[in-house]
Each structure stands twice: as structure tokens, then as C-alpha cells.
Amino acid sequence: MLGASLHYALATYVASRQIASDVSAKKQQDRAEKIARLTPKYSAPLTEEDQRILGLSLTQLVGECNDGAINPSSILSAHGKKCLAAQESTNCLTDFMFEEGLSKVTTNRPLSGVPVSIKDCFDVEGHDTTLGFSSKANQPVPSSASIVQLLQDAGALIHVKTAVPTGMFSFETKSDLFGETSNPYNPKFAAGASTGGGAALLAYHGSKIEIASDIGGSVRFPPAYCGVYGMKASWGRFPAHGSHAAPGGMESIQTIPSPMAKTLEDLISFWERVVGMKPWEYDHTCVPIPWRPVDFVLTGKKPKWGVIWDDGIMPATPACERGLKSAVESLRKLGHEVIDFQPPSILEVLKTGFQFLSADGADTIAAPLSPSESLSDPMMEFRRILKMPLFAKRLMASLLRMLSRPAGRNDAFAALSEVLHPMSVAEERALVLKREEQKAAWTKAFKDQGVDFILTIAHPLPPVLRGKSGTATLLSASSAFLFNVLDFTAGVVPVTFVDRWLDALPDNFQETEAYGKLNDAARNMFSCYDAVAMDGLPIAVQVVGRRFEEEKVLEGMKAIETALKETDKAFVQREFY
């Protein structure tokens, strides 16, 4: 009887693996057939008119579309060609909706003709919402997300969906269902986190705007990796209904929909136009806050900046540190006041955040997996630690503290490791109270130090080498994840590129005092850093404001961009064909 049961279980497992593999192969075949069915014009070289259209800002594009100077079909022709180029080079797209999107464009609207791509975690009527899981393939949804409905009413051209990693917790965009997305600047490197597909597409100018989401940096890491722009809103400012998170139902840290854009000018214009559509009338999750313009130039008041150079856990690698220093130097040259920010405990906020992520043992994230699939390497390592008995984690943490030299080197790493365990409802509620105290403390620190913005790194590493995100671990997301826990508004601005000469580690780095002070997780992360291999990859900084300060943070990002330009350090995006 036992033998028969084992045989049946094994047969079922093998069959389910094969089914998942067949689904993925079929899905990729369907995508290839959709591309093949597109009209030949999308495979033709760019025309002069295509080039002109691609050079228009969002504001100019809407103006010409509404005036009849260009038609939506011409806009799609130009951006559609770039979509195919991006897909061929980076594998960034999951679904094509060219003619369908074109048929729904209306003119004389705030976003008429604007090409908008949609991350594959938002519902679009008649299409799959997969989150990278084969179990969610071939299940077209019956209705569209609130933001999709708003965009269609605003006249936007929704033309493609973009790739995500399986379960969406990763620094690499990779799934069995659609394959792996590469970085436009160097195909050996990742496009970044769960919105890597959208960021790669924006770099190619296949879209003006990407509708993305962020629970730990996915509206910030991908733009930082691909040299474009993104800003994570506070929960309630951007429509969320009809978007899906892998840890569905988790409210302790919200997965926040937010847009990314090829240019900062377009990002600002898009935000203003979406808010002007009164998103709270489309989505019950939105608060009714109208657009509140902020202009530091008109007021004549330069904002005050507080810099976080090091979070005490995962310090910046040389290229990322140089990017932050460059932004600070440019601000100071233009007369901005820049101080070192004295934050409340970063470690305590991260402990809170990672405990929320581990509250259910990360079982919700893994539930949709087919037997042949796995989550990202960082998420698999996170779950492995979660499954260890609590006493074992506490013992490991104690040993880390006792045996590490110099003393204290691994204290923060140990403190994070020992709190990762499933929680009861009562424990989670107690943690929510602690989180609210932390939010209050950080808000007070903003006020007491008189800063308008926090300026810090986007991520301690440049784009990570494909296959290396497990070595970097989820802990390297700390510089961004911190502001998800606090629900602060945070955007990224590309500032420079990795330079193999300026950013190289010393040959004897592992013998230096700086290396000796790194905790074990940081040492693993630094093992991923290679300035020679990473030469020419984008570097960004992060601009952080308080809750519901989206307009102000966008102006802060603009101040960084202006400072770089006026000090002859402007970031120049590479053109991809």
C-alpha cells in the first residue's frame, strides 16, 4: 500500500512538472506568434517622422495628438518599432496589445496617444495577469484594474505588458514562463527587480510610461539599473485596485503601484495628469488629494537635504558611493544646504519590515508555484531561514555575535536573522504598533533637523550580474525597503555610470580595515562587485520625502537633475536601437 502511494505521488509530481513546462513553452510560443502577426511596418527601420515622434515630450505628444498634427497610429508605429527592438535585445515583454490599445485611444483627453506599458501584475481585461507563475497563465481576467480604466478614459495608448520574475521578489527579472530579461546597457547584467521588463522597455523608448509596483524597491531598483526615472508613492495616492502582489492580502506593508518614465519631465507631467483625472473616483483605495504644485525656483527657496551615507548594514560599493557624492557636490555648488542626516534606528525599521514579510512563513508567495518552478534565489534563501526552528536561528545569531571579529561586526546581521519567523496574529498586531512609533520618530527627525529631503543611494550595488542576486541577498534592498516600511515617498534619479578606474576596489580589499568591518551579508554582496565588468552601467541616487509628498519629491528629483546639468555632470541616456 505504501509503495503504491509513493508511486502515485511521484507520478503526480512528474506529471505536474511536465504540465508546467508545457504551459511555459506554449506561452512563449503564443508570444512569438503574436509578434509574427504584427504588421510589417513595426519591423521596418525608423523613419524621420518616427524619430521626431520619439523625441517629443509627453506634453508635446499629447498636444500634437489633440491638435491633429499626429495620429495615434503614427505614435504606435514609432514606439512599436522600439518595443520589438527592446524585446529582441532584452526579452522584456509578455503580451502585445497594439491594435487593441490603438482602438481604445480617444483624443482631446489629458493623455491622448501616450504609450503606456503595464507590469504583468495589473489586470487588463481579456489578458492574463501572471505575476510570473505558470499556474496563472491562460486565465484572462474579466475586467481591468482601476488605473487601466483611468488611463483609457484619459486617452492613453496601452500597448504591451512587461515581464516580472516569478513571485516578483528579486533583483533579476526571470521566470520559467517568459525567460530572463537582460540589462539594456550590458546583457550580462540584470535589468533589476520585479519591474525590470518595464525599465528595459523605457530605456529603449518602447513606452513613455510604465505602470509598476513597489513593495521593496521595484519602482526604484529597475530605473536605477536602466538609467530611467521612477518614484514610489505613498499608499493611497495612486490607484491600486486590480493590481496584484505575491504576498496577497498583506496590509502591514503595502505593495504600491507607481509609474516610471523615460524622462523626469514625462514622469512629472504624467503624475499631474493622472491626479487631475481624480483617481479617487475610480478607485476606493485612493485618497482625494488634488495636485499641489511645488516650485522651488518660483519661491526662491532652495530645499535642505539630509544625507544618509551608510545604513549601517549594507554599505555602498564605490560606484554607488561616488554617485551619491557627485550629487551632493553639485547641490552644494548651487547653494543648497546639505547636512548629514541623523536617522532614528534604521536596523529597527528593517527588523520590523522583514518580520512582516515573514509573518506567514512566506507561504503565500510560494503558494502559486508549480513543481518545476522556484522563486528567486534571494527569496529561496529567505524562506530557508524562515523554515529553520526559531531556537536554531537564535543559536546561529548568538554564535555570529560571539565569534565575529572584530567584536560587533555581525551584530546587526544577527539581529535581523533571529527575528525571521512566522508570527501569530497577536504578534503581528504588536508589531504594527511598533511600526507606527517608528513612523512617528522618522517624521519627527525630518522636522527636528529641518530637512526637506533625505538623499541616499538607490541600492548599494550597480546592476547585479545575472545569477548573482542570491549572493547579494534580499538584505541588500535595505536602502529602499526602509522607506516602504515607513510609507515615505521615494524617487530615483540617474546620476552617472560605473567607471572601471574611478570605482575599482583596492587589489588587497579583503585585507583592508574597511573589509574587516563588513558583516557577513555585506561581504557576500561586495563579492558581486566588479568595477571592470560593470563599467558603463548606470548609477542612481534616491530622493526621499515624507508621506504624501509626491509633488515635492518630484521637484526634489528635478533639483538634482538641474544641479548635475549646471555643474557639467548631466546624466546622458544611451540610445538603443
Coordinates of C-alpha atoms in Angstrom, one line a residue:
M1 CA 0.0 0.0 0.0
L2 CA 2.8 2.5 1.0
G3 CA 4.7 1.6 -2.2
A4 CA 1.6 2.3 -4.3
S5 CA 1.0 5.6 -2.6
L6 CA 4.6 6.7 -3.2
H7 CA 4.5 5.6 -6.8
Y8 CA 1.2 7.6 -7.3
A9 CA 2.7 10.7 -5.6
L10 CA 5.9 10.5 -7.7
A11 CA 3.8 10.1 -10.9
T12 CA 1.6 13.0 -10.0
Y13 CA 4.7 15.2 -9.3
V14 CA 6.4 14.3 -12.6
A15 CA 3.2 14.9 -14.5
S16 CA 2.6 18.3 -12.8
R17 CA 6.2 19.3 -13.6
Q18 CA 5.6 18.4 -17.3
I19 CA 2.4 20.4 -17.4
A20 CA 4.1 23.5 -16.0
S21 CA 6.9 23.1 -18.5
D22 CA 4.4 22.7 -21.4
V23 CA 2.4 25.8 -20.2
S24 CA 5.6 27.9 -20.2
A25 CA 6.7 26.6 -23.7
K26 CA 3.2 27.3 -25.1
K27 CA 3.1 30.8 -23.5
Q28 CA 6.4 31.7 -25.1
Q29 CA 5.2 30.3 -28.4
D30 CA 2.0 32.3 -28.2
R31 CA 4.0 35.4 -27.6
A32 CA 6.2 34.7 -30.6
E33 CA 3.1 34.1 -32.8
K34 CA 1.7 37.5 -31.7
I35 CA 4.9 39.2 -32.7
A36 CA 4.8 37.4 -36.1
R37 CA 1.3 38.5 -36.7
L38 CA 2.1 42.2 -36.3
T39 CA 2.0 44.2 -39.5
P40 CA 5.4 44.5 -41.2
K41 CA 5.7 48.3 -40.5
Y42 CA 6.7 47.5 -36.9
S43 CA 9.8 45.6 -38.2
A44 CA 10.8 48.4 -40.6
P45 CA 13.6 50.9 -39.9
L46 CA 12.7 54.1 -38.0
T47 CA 11.7 56.9 -40.3
E48 CA 12.4 60.6 -39.8
E49 CA 8.9 61.0 -38.6
D50 CA 9.3 58.1 -36.2
Q51 CA 12.5 59.8 -34.8
R52 CA 10.6 63.1 -34.4
I53 CA 7.8 61.5 -32.6
L54 CA 10.2 59.6 -30.2
G55 CA 11.8 63.0 -29.5
L56 CA 8.6 64.6 -28.3
S57 CA 8.0 65.0 -24.6
L58 CA 4.8 63.7 -23.1
T59 CA 3.3 67.2 -23.1
Q60 CA 4.3 67.8 -26.7
L61 CA 3.0 64.4 -27.8
V62 CA -0.5 65.0 -26.2
G63 CA -0.6 68.4 -27.7
E64 CA 0.1 67.3 -31.2
C65 CA -2.2 64.3 -30.9
N66 CA -5.1 66.5 -29.7
D67 CA -4.3 69.1 -32.4
G68 CA -4.4 66.5 -35.1
A69 CA -0.7 67.1 -36.1
I70 CA 0.0 63.4 -35.5
N71 CA -2.4 60.5 -35.1
P72 CA -2.3 57.6 -32.6
S73 CA -1.4 55.2 -35.4
S74 CA 1.8 57.1 -36.1
I75 CA 2.7 57.2 -32.4
L76 CA 2.2 53.4 -32.2
S77 CA 4.3 52.9 -35.3
A78 CA 7.3 54.7 -33.8
H79 CA 7.1 53.2 -30.3
G80 CA 6.0 49.8 -31.6
K81 CA 9.2 49.5 -33.5
K82 CA 11.1 50.3 -30.4
C83 CA 9.1 47.6 -28.5
L84 CA 10.2 44.9 -30.9
A85 CA 13.8 46.1 -30.7
A86 CA 13.6 46.0 -26.9
Q87 CA 12.0 42.6 -26.9
E88 CA 14.6 41.1 -29.3
S89 CA 17.5 42.5 -27.2
T90 CA 16.3 42.2 -23.6
N91 CA 13.3 39.9 -23.6
C92 CA 11.2 42.4 -21.6
L93 CA 7.6 41.9 -22.8
T94 CA 5.0 39.3 -22.0
D95 CA 2.0 40.4 -24.1
F96 CA 1.3 42.6 -27.1
M97 CA -1.9 44.7 -27.4
F98 CA -1.0 47.0 -30.3
E99 CA -4.2 47.1 -32.3
E100 CA -6.5 46.6 -29.3
G101 CA -4.8 49.5 -27.5
L102 CA -5.0 51.7 -30.6
S103 CA -8.7 51.1 -30.9
K104 CA -9.3 52.5 -27.4
V105 CA -7.4 55.7 -27.8
T106 CA -9.5 58.9 -27.6
T107 CA -8.4 62.4 -28.4
N108 CA -8.8 65.7 -26.6
R109 CA -8.0 64.0 -23.4
P110 CA -5.1 64.6 -20.9
L111 CA -3.1 61.6 -22.1
S112 CA -4.2 61.2 -25.7
G113 CA -1.9 58.9 -27.6
V114 CA 0.6 58.4 -24.7
P115 CA 2.1 54.9 -25.0
V116 CA 1.8 53.2 -21.6
S117 CA 3.1 49.8 -20.7
I118 CA 1.7 47.7 -17.9
K119 CA 3.6 45.4 -15.5
D120 CA 2.3 41.9 -15.6
C121 CA 0.7 42.2 -12.1
F122 CA -2.1 44.6 -13.2
D123 CA -5.4 43.3 -14.7
V124 CA -6.1 44.2 -18.3
E125 CA -9.4 42.9 -19.5
G126 CA -9.1 39.8 -21.7
H127 CA -5.4 39.2 -20.8
D128 CA -3.5 37.1 -18.3
T129 CA -2.1 38.6 -15.1
T130 CA 0.6 36.0 -14.3
L131 CA 3.0 37.5 -11.7
G132 CA 5.5 35.2 -13.5
F133 CA 3.7 32.0 -12.4
S134 CA 2.8 29.3 -14.9
S135 CA -0.2 28.4 -12.8
K136 CA -1.7 31.8 -13.6
A137 CA -1.2 31.6 -17.4
N138 CA -4.1 31.2 -19.8
Q139 CA -6.5 32.7 -17.4
P140 CA -7.6 36.0 -19.0
V141 CA -9.2 38.4 -16.4
P142 CA -12.8 39.7 -16.9
S143 CA -12.1 43.3 -16.0
S144 CA -9.3 45.9 -15.9
A145 CA -7.6 47.4 -12.9
S146 CA -8.7 50.9 -11.9
I147 CA -5.6 52.5 -13.3
V148 CA -6.1 50.9 -16.6
Q149 CA -9.7 52.2 -16.8
L150 CA -8.5 55.7 -15.8
L151 CA -5.8 55.6 -18.5
Q152 CA -8.2 54.5 -21.2
D153 CA -10.6 57.3 -20.2
A154 CA -7.6 59.7 -20.3
G155 CA -6.9 58.7 -23.9
A156 CA -3.7 56.7 -23.3
L157 CA -2.4 54.0 -25.7
I158 CA -1.9 50.8 -23.6
H159 CA 0.1 48.6 -25.9
V160 CA 2.1 46.0 -24.0
K161 CA 2.6 44.1 -20.7
T162 CA 6.1 43.8 -19.3
A163 CA 8.0 40.9 -17.7
V164 CA 8.3 40.1 -14.0
P165 CA 10.2 37.5 -12.0
T166 CA 8.3 34.5 -10.6
G167 CA 6.6 35.9 -7.5
M168 CA 8.2 39.3 -8.0
F169 CA 10.7 39.3 -5.2
S170 CA 14.1 39.5 -6.9
F171 CA 16.8 41.8 -8.3
E172 CA 16.6 39.8 -11.5
T173 CA 13.6 39.5 -13.9
K174 CA 13.4 35.8 -14.6
S175 CA 10.7 33.2 -14.8
D176 CA 10.1 29.8 -16.4
L177 CA 7.1 31.3 -18.0
F178 CA 8.8 34.0 -20.1
G179 CA 12.6 33.6 -19.6
E180 CA 15.0 36.2 -18.4
T181 CA 15.2 40.0 -19.0
S182 CA 18.7 41.5 -19.5
N183 CA 20.0 45.0 -18.9
P184 CA 20.0 47.2 -22.0
Y185 CA 23.4 48.6 -21.2
N186 CA 25.0 45.1 -20.8
P187 CA 23.2 41.8 -21.4
K188 CA 25.3 40.0 -18.8
F189 CA 23.6 42.0 -16.1
A190 CA 20.1 42.2 -14.7
A191 CA 17.5 44.8 -15.6
G192 CA 16.5 45.0 -11.9
A193 CA 13.9 43.7 -9.5
S194 CA 10.3 42.9 -10.4
T195 CA 9.8 45.8 -12.9
G196 CA 13.0 45.0 -14.9
G197 CA 10.9 44.4 -18.0
G198 CA 9.3 47.9 -17.8
A199 CA 12.6 49.6 -17.1
A200 CA 14.3 47.9 -20.1
L201 CA 11.5 48.9 -22.3
L202 CA 11.7 52.5 -21.2
A203 CA 15.4 52.6 -21.9
Y204 CA 14.6 51.6 -25.4
H205 CA 11.8 54.1 -25.6
G206 CA 9.3 51.5 -26.4
S207 CA 7.0 53.3 -24.0
K208 CA 6.6 56.7 -22.4
I209 CA 5.3 55.4 -19.1
E210 CA 5.4 52.1 -17.3
I211 CA 2.8 51.3 -14.6
A212 CA 4.8 49.4 -12.0
S213 CA 4.5 48.4 -8.3
D214 CA 6.9 48.5 -5.3
I215 CA 7.0 46.6 -2.0
G216 CA 10.8 46.7 -1.5
G217 CA 12.3 48.8 -4.3
S218 CA 10.7 47.7 -7.6
V219 CA 9.9 51.2 -8.8
R220 CA 13.4 52.3 -7.8
F221 CA 16.0 49.5 -8.5
P222 CA 15.0 48.9 -12.2
P223 CA 15.1 52.6 -13.1
A224 CA 18.4 52.8 -11.3
Y225 CA 19.7 49.8 -13.2
C226 CA 18.5 51.0 -16.6
G227 CA 19.1 54.8 -16.4
V228 CA 15.5 56.0 -16.3
Y229 CA 13.2 57.5 -13.6
G230 CA 10.7 56.2 -11.1
M231 CA 9.0 57.4 -7.9
K232 CA 7.3 55.2 -5.3
A233 CA 4.2 56.9 -4.0
S234 CA 2.7 56.7 -0.5
W235 CA -0.1 54.2 -0.2
G236 CA -3.4 55.8 -1.3
R237 CA -2.0 58.3 -3.8
F238 CA -2.1 56.1 -6.9
P239 CA -4.8 53.6 -8.0
A240 CA -4.2 50.1 -6.6
H241 CA -7.4 48.1 -7.1
G242 CA -6.8 45.4 -9.7
S243 CA -3.1 45.2 -9.1
H244 CA -1.7 42.1 -7.5
A245 CA 1.1 41.3 -5.1
A246 CA 2.7 37.9 -4.5
P247 CA 2.0 38.3 -0.8
G248 CA -1.6 39.0 -1.5
G249 CA -3.7 40.5 1.4
M250 CA -0.7 41.8 3.3
E251 CA -1.5 45.3 4.6
S252 CA 1.3 45.7 7.1
I253 CA 3.5 46.8 4.2
Q254 CA 1.5 47.7 1.1
T255 CA 2.6 46.9 -2.5
I256 CA 2.3 50.4 -4.0
P257 CA 1.5 51.0 -7.7
S258 CA 3.5 53.8 -9.1
P259 CA 4.7 55.0 -12.6
M260 CA 8.2 55.0 -14.1
A261 CA 9.2 57.1 -17.1
K262 CA 12.0 57.5 -19.7
T263 CA 12.5 61.2 -18.6
L264 CA 11.8 63.1 -15.4
E265 CA 9.8 65.7 -17.3
D266 CA 7.5 63.0 -18.5
L267 CA 7.2 61.5 -15.1
I268 CA 6.1 64.8 -13.6
S269 CA 3.7 65.5 -16.4
F270 CA 2.1 62.0 -16.1
W271 CA 1.7 62.3 -12.4
E272 CA -0.1 65.7 -12.7
R273 CA -2.4 64.4 -15.4
V274 CA -3.3 61.2 -13.6
V275 CA -4.1 63.2 -10.4
G276 CA -6.1 65.6 -12.5
M277 CA -8.3 62.7 -13.6
K278 CA -9.4 62.4 -9.9
P279 CA -8.3 58.8 -9.3
W280 CA -10.3 58.6 -6.1
E281 CA -13.4 58.5 -8.3
Y282 CA -12.0 55.3 -10.0
D283 CA -10.6 53.6 -7.0
H284 CA -11.7 53.2 -3.4
T285 CA -8.1 52.9 -2.3
C286 CA -7.2 56.5 -3.4
V287 CA -7.3 59.5 -1.1
P288 CA -8.9 62.6 -2.6
I289 CA -5.8 64.8 -2.7
P290 CA -5.6 67.1 -5.7
W291 CA -2.4 68.1 -7.4
R292 CA -0.4 70.6 -5.3
P293 CA 2.3 72.3 -7.3
V294 CA 5.7 72.8 -5.7
D295 CA 8.3 75.1 -7.4
F296 CA 11.5 75.9 -5.5
V297 CA 12.6 78.3 -8.3
L298 CA 9.5 80.5 -8.0
T299 CA 9.6 80.6 -4.3
G300 CA 13.3 81.4 -4.3
K301 CA 13.9 78.9 -1.5
K302 CA 16.3 76.1 -2.0
P303 CA 15.4 72.8 -0.2
K304 CA 17.6 71.5 2.6
W305 CA 19.0 68.0 2.2
G306 CA 19.9 65.3 4.8
V307 CA 22.3 62.6 3.5
I308 CA 22.3 59.0 4.7
W309 CA 25.7 57.8 3.6
D310 CA 25.5 54.3 5.2
D311 CA 22.6 52.4 6.6
G312 CA 25.0 50.5 9.0
I313 CA 24.1 47.2 7.4
M314 CA 24.8 47.1 3.6
P315 CA 27.2 50.0 2.8
A316 CA 27.5 51.4 -0.7
T317 CA 30.0 49.9 -3.1
P318 CA 32.5 52.5 -4.5
A319 CA 30.5 53.4 -7.7
C320 CA 27.3 54.0 -5.8
E321 CA 29.1 56.0 -3.1
R322 CA 30.7 58.1 -5.8
G323 CA 27.3 58.7 -7.4
L324 CA 25.9 60.0 -4.1
K325 CA 29.0 62.2 -3.5
S326 CA 28.6 63.6 -7.0
A327 CA 25.0 64.6 -6.4
V328 CA 25.9 66.2 -3.0
E329 CA 28.8 68.2 -4.6
S330 CA 26.6 69.5 -7.3
L331 CA 23.9 70.6 -4.9
R332 CA 26.4 72.4 -2.7
K333 CA 27.9 74.2 -5.7
L334 CA 24.4 75.6 -6.4
G335 CA 24.0 76.9 -2.9
H336 CA 21.8 74.1 -1.4
E337 CA 22.3 73.3 2.3
V338 CA 23.3 69.7 2.7
I339 CA 23.8 68.1 6.1
D340 CA 24.4 64.6 7.4
F341 CA 21.0 63.2 8.4
Q342 CA 20.9 61.7 11.9
P343 CA 18.2 59.0 11.5
P344 CA 16.4 57.0 14.2
S345 CA 17.4 53.4 14.2
I346 CA 17.5 52.0 10.6
L347 CA 18.0 48.5 11.9
E348 CA 14.8 48.6 14.0
V349 CA 12.7 49.6 11.0
L350 CA 14.3 46.8 8.8
K351 CA 13.6 44.3 11.6
T352 CA 10.0 45.4 11.6
G353 CA 9.8 45.1 7.8
F354 CA 11.4 41.7 7.4
Q355 CA 9.2 40.4 10.2
F356 CA 6.1 41.5 8.3
L357 CA 7.4 39.7 5.2
S358 CA 8.0 36.6 7.2
A359 CA 4.7 36.7 9.2
D360 CA 3.2 33.8 7.2
G361 CA 6.4 31.9 6.7
A362 CA 6.4 33.4 3.1
D363 CA 3.9 30.6 2.2
T364 CA 1.6 33.0 0.4
I365 CA 4.3 34.0 -2.0
A366 CA 5.2 30.4 -2.8
A367 CA 1.6 29.0 -3.0
P368 CA 1.1 29.5 -6.7
L369 CA 4.4 27.8 -7.6
S370 CA 4.2 24.8 -9.9
P371 CA 6.6 21.9 -9.0
S372 CA 9.0 22.8 -11.8
E373 CA 9.2 26.5 -10.7
S374 CA 11.1 28.2 -7.9
L375 CA 11.2 31.7 -6.5
S376 CA 14.3 33.9 -7.0
D377 CA 17.5 32.9 -5.2
P378 CA 17.2 35.7 -2.6
M379 CA 13.6 34.7 -1.8
M380 CA 14.6 31.0 -1.6
E381 CA 17.3 31.8 0.9
F382 CA 14.9 34.0 2.9
R383 CA 12.4 31.1 3.0
R384 CA 15.2 28.6 4.0
I385 CA 16.0 30.8 7.0
L386 CA 12.3 31.1 7.9
K387 CA 11.9 27.3 7.9
M388 CA 14.7 26.8 10.4
P389 CA 13.5 26.3 14.0
L390 CA 13.5 29.5 16.0
F391 CA 15.9 28.2 18.6
A392 CA 18.3 27.3 15.7
K393 CA 18.1 30.9 14.4
R394 CA 18.7 32.3 17.8
L395 CA 21.7 30.0 18.4
M396 CA 23.1 31.0 15.0
A397 CA 22.7 34.7 15.9
S398 CA 24.4 34.2 19.2
L399 CA 27.3 32.4 17.5
L400 CA 27.6 35.2 15.0
R401 CA 27.8 37.7 17.8
M402 CA 30.3 35.7 19.9
L403 CA 32.7 34.5 17.2
S404 CA 32.8 37.5 14.8
R405 CA 36.0 39.6 14.8
P406 CA 36.2 42.5 15.3
A407 CA 33.6 42.3 18.0
G408 CA 30.2 43.7 16.9
R409 CA 30.9 43.2 13.2
N410 CA 27.9 40.9 12.8
D411 CA 25.5 42.3 15.5
A412 CA 23.1 43.9 13.0
F413 CA 23.1 40.9 10.7
A414 CA 22.5 38.6 13.7
A415 CA 19.6 40.8 15.0
L416 CA 17.9 40.6 11.6
S417 CA 18.4 36.8 11.3
E418 CA 16.9 35.9 14.7
V419 CA 13.6 37.7 14.2
L420 CA 12.7 36.0 10.9
H421 CA 9.9 33.6 11.9
P422 CA 6.2 33.2 11.4
M423 CA 4.0 35.2 13.7
S424 CA 0.7 34.9 15.5
V425 CA -2.0 37.5 14.9
A426 CA -1.3 39.0 18.3
E427 CA 2.5 39.3 17.5
E428 CA 1.8 41.0 14.2
R429 CA -0.6 43.5 15.8
A430 CA 2.0 44.3 18.4
L431 CA 4.5 44.9 15.5
V432 CA 2.1 47.2 13.7
L433 CA 2.1 49.4 16.9
K434 CA 5.9 49.4 16.8
R435 CA 5.9 50.4 13.2
E436 CA 3.6 53.4 13.9
E437 CA 6.1 54.5 16.6
Q438 CA 8.9 54.2 14.1
K439 CA 7.0 56.3 11.5
A440 CA 6.4 59.0 14.1
A441 CA 10.1 59.0 15.1
W442 CA 11.2 59.4 11.5
T443 CA 8.7 62.1 10.8
K444 CA 9.9 64.0 13.9
A445 CA 13.5 63.6 12.7
F446 CA 12.6 65.3 9.4
K447 CA 11.1 68.2 11.3
D448 CA 13.8 68.5 14.0
Q449 CA 16.6 68.5 11.5
G450 CA 14.7 70.9 9.2
V451 CA 15.3 68.9 6.1
D452 CA 13.0 68.8 3.0
F453 CA 14.5 65.6 1.7
I454 CA 16.7 62.6 2.6
L455 CA 19.3 61.9 -0.1
T456 CA 20.8 58.4 -0.2
I457 CA 21.8 55.6 -2.5
A458 CA 19.2 53.7 -4.6
H459 CA 20.9 50.4 -4.0
P460 CA 24.4 49.6 -2.6
L461 CA 25.3 47.7 -5.9
P462 CA 25.2 48.8 -9.5
P463 CA 23.2 46.4 -11.7
V464 CA 23.9 42.9 -10.5
L465 CA 25.4 40.2 -12.7
R466 CA 22.7 37.8 -13.8
G467 CA 22.7 34.7 -11.5
K468 CA 24.3 36.6 -8.6
S469 CA 21.2 38.1 -6.8
G470 CA 21.2 35.2 -4.4
T471 CA 24.7 36.2 -3.2
A472 CA 23.6 39.8 -2.8
T473 CA 20.5 38.6 -0.8
L474 CA 17.3 40.5 0.0
L475 CA 19.1 42.3 2.7
S476 CA 20.8 44.5 0.1
A477 CA 17.4 46.0 -0.6
S478 CA 17.6 47.7 2.8
S479 CA 18.3 51.3 1.4
A480 CA 14.9 51.2 -0.4
F481 CA 12.9 48.7 1.7
L482 CA 13.3 51.1 4.6
F483 CA 11.0 53.6 3.0
N484 CA 8.4 51.0 2.2
V485 CA 8.1 50.2 5.9
L486 CA 7.8 53.9 6.7
D487 CA 5.5 54.6 3.7
F488 CA 7.6 57.6 2.7
T489 CA 7.6 58.9 -0.9
A490 CA 10.9 58.0 -2.7
G491 CA 12.2 58.5 -6.2
V492 CA 15.4 57.7 -8.1
V493 CA 17.4 59.9 -10.4
P494 CA 20.3 58.5 -12.6
V495 CA 23.4 60.5 -11.9
T496 CA 26.4 58.7 -13.5
F497 CA 27.9 55.5 -14.8
V498 CA 30.3 53.0 -13.3
D499 CA 33.9 53.8 -14.2
R500 CA 36.4 50.9 -14.1
W501 CA 39.2 53.2 -13.0
L502 CA 37.4 55.6 -10.5
D503 CA 35.3 52.9 -8.9
A504 CA 37.7 49.9 -8.5
L505 CA 38.2 48.3 -5.2
P506 CA 41.8 48.1 -3.9
D507 CA 43.6 44.9 -5.0
N508 CA 44.1 44.0 -1.4
F509 CA 40.5 44.9 -0.4
Q510 CA 40.0 41.8 1.7
E511 CA 43.0 42.7 3.8
T512 CA 41.8 46.3 4.5
E513 CA 40.2 47.6 7.7
A514 CA 37.1 48.5 5.7
Y515 CA 36.5 44.9 4.7
G516 CA 37.3 43.7 8.1
K517 CA 34.3 45.7 9.5
L518 CA 31.8 44.4 7.0
N519 CA 29.2 41.9 8.3
D520 CA 29.0 38.6 6.5
A521 CA 26.0 39.6 4.4
A522 CA 27.8 42.8 3.2
R523 CA 30.9 40.7 2.4
N524 CA 28.8 38.5 0.2
M525 CA 27.3 41.5 -1.5
F526 CA 30.8 43.0 -2.1
S527 CA 31.9 39.8 -3.7
C528 CA 29.4 40.6 -6.5
Y529 CA 31.0 44.0 -7.2
D530 CA 33.4 44.3 -10.1
A531 CA 34.0 47.8 -11.5
V532 CA 35.7 46.4 -14.6
A533 CA 32.8 44.1 -15.6
M534 CA 30.3 46.8 -14.5
D535 CA 32.0 49.6 -16.4
G536 CA 29.4 51.8 -18.2
L537 CA 26.3 50.7 -16.1
P538 CA 24.0 53.4 -14.7
I539 CA 24.1 54.6 -11.1
A540 CA 21.3 56.5 -9.4
V541 CA 20.5 58.3 -6.1
Q542 CA 17.3 58.2 -4.1
V543 CA 15.3 61.3 -3.1
V544 CA 13.0 60.7 -0.1
G545 CA 10.2 62.8 1.2
R546 CA 7.5 62.3 3.8
R547 CA 4.2 60.6 3.3
F548 CA 2.0 62.1 0.6
E549 CA 4.8 64.4 -0.6
E550 CA 4.8 63.2 -4.2
E551 CA 4.8 66.6 -5.8
K552 CA 7.6 67.8 -3.6
V553 CA 9.8 64.7 -4.2
L554 CA 9.4 65.1 -7.9
E555 CA 10.6 68.7 -7.5
G556 CA 13.5 67.4 -5.4
M557 CA 14.4 65.0 -8.2
K558 CA 14.3 67.9 -10.6
A559 CA 16.6 69.9 -8.3
I560 CA 19.2 67.0 -8.5
E561 CA 18.9 66.8 -12.3
T562 CA 19.3 70.6 -12.6
A563 CA 22.3 70.7 -10.3
L564 CA 24.0 68.0 -12.3
K565 CA 23.4 69.9 -15.5
E566 CA 24.6 73.2 -14.2
T567 CA 27.8 71.7 -12.8
D568 CA 28.6 69.9 -16.2
K569 CA 27.7 66.5 -14.9
A570 CA 24.4 65.8 -16.6
F571 CA 23.4 62.2 -17.0
V572 CA 23.0 61.4 -20.7
Q573 CA 20.9 58.4 -21.5
R574 CA 22.3 56.0 -24.1
E575 CA 20.2 55.5 -27.3
F576 CA 19.3 51.9 -28.1
Y577 CA 18.2 50.5 -31.5

